[in-house]
Short mmCIF file of C-alpha atoms in Angstrom, two decimals:
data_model
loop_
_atom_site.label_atom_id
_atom_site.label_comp_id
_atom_site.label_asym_id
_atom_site.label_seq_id
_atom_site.Cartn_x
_atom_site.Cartn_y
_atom_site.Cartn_z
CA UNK A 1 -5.63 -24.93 -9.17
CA UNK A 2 -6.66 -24.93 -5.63
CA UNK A 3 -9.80 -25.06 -3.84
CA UNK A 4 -12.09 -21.74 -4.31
CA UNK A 5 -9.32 -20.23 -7.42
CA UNK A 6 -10.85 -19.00 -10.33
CA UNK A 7 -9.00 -18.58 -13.63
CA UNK A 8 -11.08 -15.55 -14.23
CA UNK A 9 -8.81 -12.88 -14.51
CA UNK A 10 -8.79 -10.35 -11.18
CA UNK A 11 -10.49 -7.46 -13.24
CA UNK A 12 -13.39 -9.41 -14.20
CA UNK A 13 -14.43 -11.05 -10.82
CA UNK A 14 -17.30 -9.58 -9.26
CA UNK A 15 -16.08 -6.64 -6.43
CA UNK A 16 -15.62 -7.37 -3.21
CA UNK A 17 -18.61 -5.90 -1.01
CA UNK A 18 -16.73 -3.35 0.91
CA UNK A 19 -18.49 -4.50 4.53
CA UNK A 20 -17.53 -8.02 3.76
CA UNK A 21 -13.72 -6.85 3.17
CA UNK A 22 -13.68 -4.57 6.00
CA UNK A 23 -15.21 -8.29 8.49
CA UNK A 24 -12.42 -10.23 6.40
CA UNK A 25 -9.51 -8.12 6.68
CA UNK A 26 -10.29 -6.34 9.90
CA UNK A 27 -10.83 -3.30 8.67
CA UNK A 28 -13.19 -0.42 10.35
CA UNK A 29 -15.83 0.86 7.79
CA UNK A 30 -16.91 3.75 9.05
CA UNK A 31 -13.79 5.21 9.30
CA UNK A 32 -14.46 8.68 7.11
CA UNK A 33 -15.83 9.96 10.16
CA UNK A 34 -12.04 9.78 11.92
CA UNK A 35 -9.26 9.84 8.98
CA UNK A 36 -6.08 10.10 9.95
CA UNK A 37 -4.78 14.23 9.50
CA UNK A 38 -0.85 13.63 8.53
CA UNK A 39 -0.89 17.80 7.86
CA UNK A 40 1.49 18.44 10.61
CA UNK A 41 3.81 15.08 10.39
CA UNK A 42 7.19 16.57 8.46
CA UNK A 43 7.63 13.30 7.49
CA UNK A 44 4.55 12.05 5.79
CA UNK A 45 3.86 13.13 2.13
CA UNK A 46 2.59 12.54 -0.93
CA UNK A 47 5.44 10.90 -3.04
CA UNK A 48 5.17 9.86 -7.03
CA UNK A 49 4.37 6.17 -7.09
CA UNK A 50 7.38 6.03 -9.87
CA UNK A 51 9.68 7.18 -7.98
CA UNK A 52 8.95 4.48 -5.31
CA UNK A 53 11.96 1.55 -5.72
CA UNK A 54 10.49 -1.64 -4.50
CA UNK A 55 13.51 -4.47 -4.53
CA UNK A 56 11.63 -7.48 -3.12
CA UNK A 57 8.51 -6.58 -5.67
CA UNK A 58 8.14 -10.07 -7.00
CA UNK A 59 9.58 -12.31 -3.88
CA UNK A 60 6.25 -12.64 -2.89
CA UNK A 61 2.77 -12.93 -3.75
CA UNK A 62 0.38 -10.77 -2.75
CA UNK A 63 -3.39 -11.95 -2.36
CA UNK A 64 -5.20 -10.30 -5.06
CA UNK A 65 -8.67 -10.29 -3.07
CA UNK A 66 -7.32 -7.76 -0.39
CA UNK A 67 -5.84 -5.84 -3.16
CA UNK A 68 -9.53 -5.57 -4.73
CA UNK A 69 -10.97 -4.50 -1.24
CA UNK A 70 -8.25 -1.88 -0.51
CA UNK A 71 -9.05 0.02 -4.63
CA UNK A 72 -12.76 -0.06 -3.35
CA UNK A 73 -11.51 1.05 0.06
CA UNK A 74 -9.04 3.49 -1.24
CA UNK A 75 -11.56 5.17 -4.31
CA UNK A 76 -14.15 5.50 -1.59
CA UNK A 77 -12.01 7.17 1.25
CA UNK A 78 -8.59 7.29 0.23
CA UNK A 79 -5.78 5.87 2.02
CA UNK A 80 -5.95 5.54 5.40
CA UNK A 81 -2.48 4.46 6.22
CA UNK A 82 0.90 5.99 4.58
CA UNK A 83 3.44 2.77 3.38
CA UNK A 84 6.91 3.49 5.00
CA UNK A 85 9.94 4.57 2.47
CA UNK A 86 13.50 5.10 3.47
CA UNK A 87 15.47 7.83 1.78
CA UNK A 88 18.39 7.11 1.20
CA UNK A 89 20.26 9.33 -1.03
CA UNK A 90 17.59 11.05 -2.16
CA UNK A 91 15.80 8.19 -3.25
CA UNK A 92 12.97 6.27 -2.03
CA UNK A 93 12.87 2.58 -1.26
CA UNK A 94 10.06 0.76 0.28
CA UNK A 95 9.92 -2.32 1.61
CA UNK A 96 6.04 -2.43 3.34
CA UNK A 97 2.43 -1.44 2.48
CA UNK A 98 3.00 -3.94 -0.80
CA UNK A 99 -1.10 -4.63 -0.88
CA UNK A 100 -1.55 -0.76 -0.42
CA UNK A 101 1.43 -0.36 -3.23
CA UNK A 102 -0.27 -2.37 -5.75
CA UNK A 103 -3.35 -1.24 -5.74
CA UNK A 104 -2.52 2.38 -6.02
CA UNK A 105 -0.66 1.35 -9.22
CA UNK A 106 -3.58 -1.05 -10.15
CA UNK A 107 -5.92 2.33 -9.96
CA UNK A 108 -3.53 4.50 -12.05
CA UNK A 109 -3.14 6.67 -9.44
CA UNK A 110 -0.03 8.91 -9.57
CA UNK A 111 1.20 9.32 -5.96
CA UNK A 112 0.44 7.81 -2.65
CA UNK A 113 0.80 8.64 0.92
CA UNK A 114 4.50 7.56 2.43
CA UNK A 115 5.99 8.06 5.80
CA UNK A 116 9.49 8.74 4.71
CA UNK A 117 12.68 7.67 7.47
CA UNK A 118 15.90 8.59 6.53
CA UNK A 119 18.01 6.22 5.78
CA UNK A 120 21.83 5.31 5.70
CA UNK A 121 23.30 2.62 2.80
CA UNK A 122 23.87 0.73 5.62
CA UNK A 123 19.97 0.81 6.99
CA UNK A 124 18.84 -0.03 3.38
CA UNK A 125 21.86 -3.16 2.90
CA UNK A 126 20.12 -4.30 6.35
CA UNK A 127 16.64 -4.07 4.64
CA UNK A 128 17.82 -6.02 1.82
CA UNK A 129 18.89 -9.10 3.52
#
């Protein structure tokens, strides 16, 4: 195990403060005052997390304590940032937004915020290599 990990499961470490996520990660705090309005973007939507294919889910890792901050930061004012899907065929792949991803499904939460790009098979075969 290495140097600061803790074989306590995620759930039962004690939360992140959100201030000392937002100095960690980079993130602004006080950013209810200024979220984003998506309302006239065509191409930003709510999409069902289940229908969101994620192919290189698993490849890699992600760290666990910036999921943690991002369900406090998300329950207290929602996403601020859509992940980016590519329709392609009428179905949605992502490939980004994997720390944003998780902890959506982490909270149970039924859809999440995507910018959607249509997409050729050839776009998403690029995306796969």
């Amino acid at each position: 195990m290495s140097a600061g990990a803790t074989s306590e499961p995620p759930s039962s470490r004690e939360p992140m403060d959100i201030n000392q996520a937002a100095e960690k990660f980079g993130w602004e705090v006080d950013a209810t005052s200024r979220l984003p309005d998506f309302s006239g973007d065509r191409q930003v939507m709510e999409l069902p997390v289940a229908a969101i294919r994620r192919p290189l889910q698993g490849v890699r890792t992600n760290n666990q304590e910036k999921v943690e901050a991002l369900k406090q930061s998300i329950n207290k004012v929602g996403l601020l940032e859509p992940i980016d899907v590519l329709e392609v065929d009428g179905k949605y792949w992502g490939f980004s937004g994997c720390h944003r991803f998780q902890a959506h499904q982490e909270l149970g939460k039924e859809t999440i915020l995507c910018r959607v790009w249509k997409a050729t098979p050839a776009v998403l075969k690029f995306h796969m290599m």
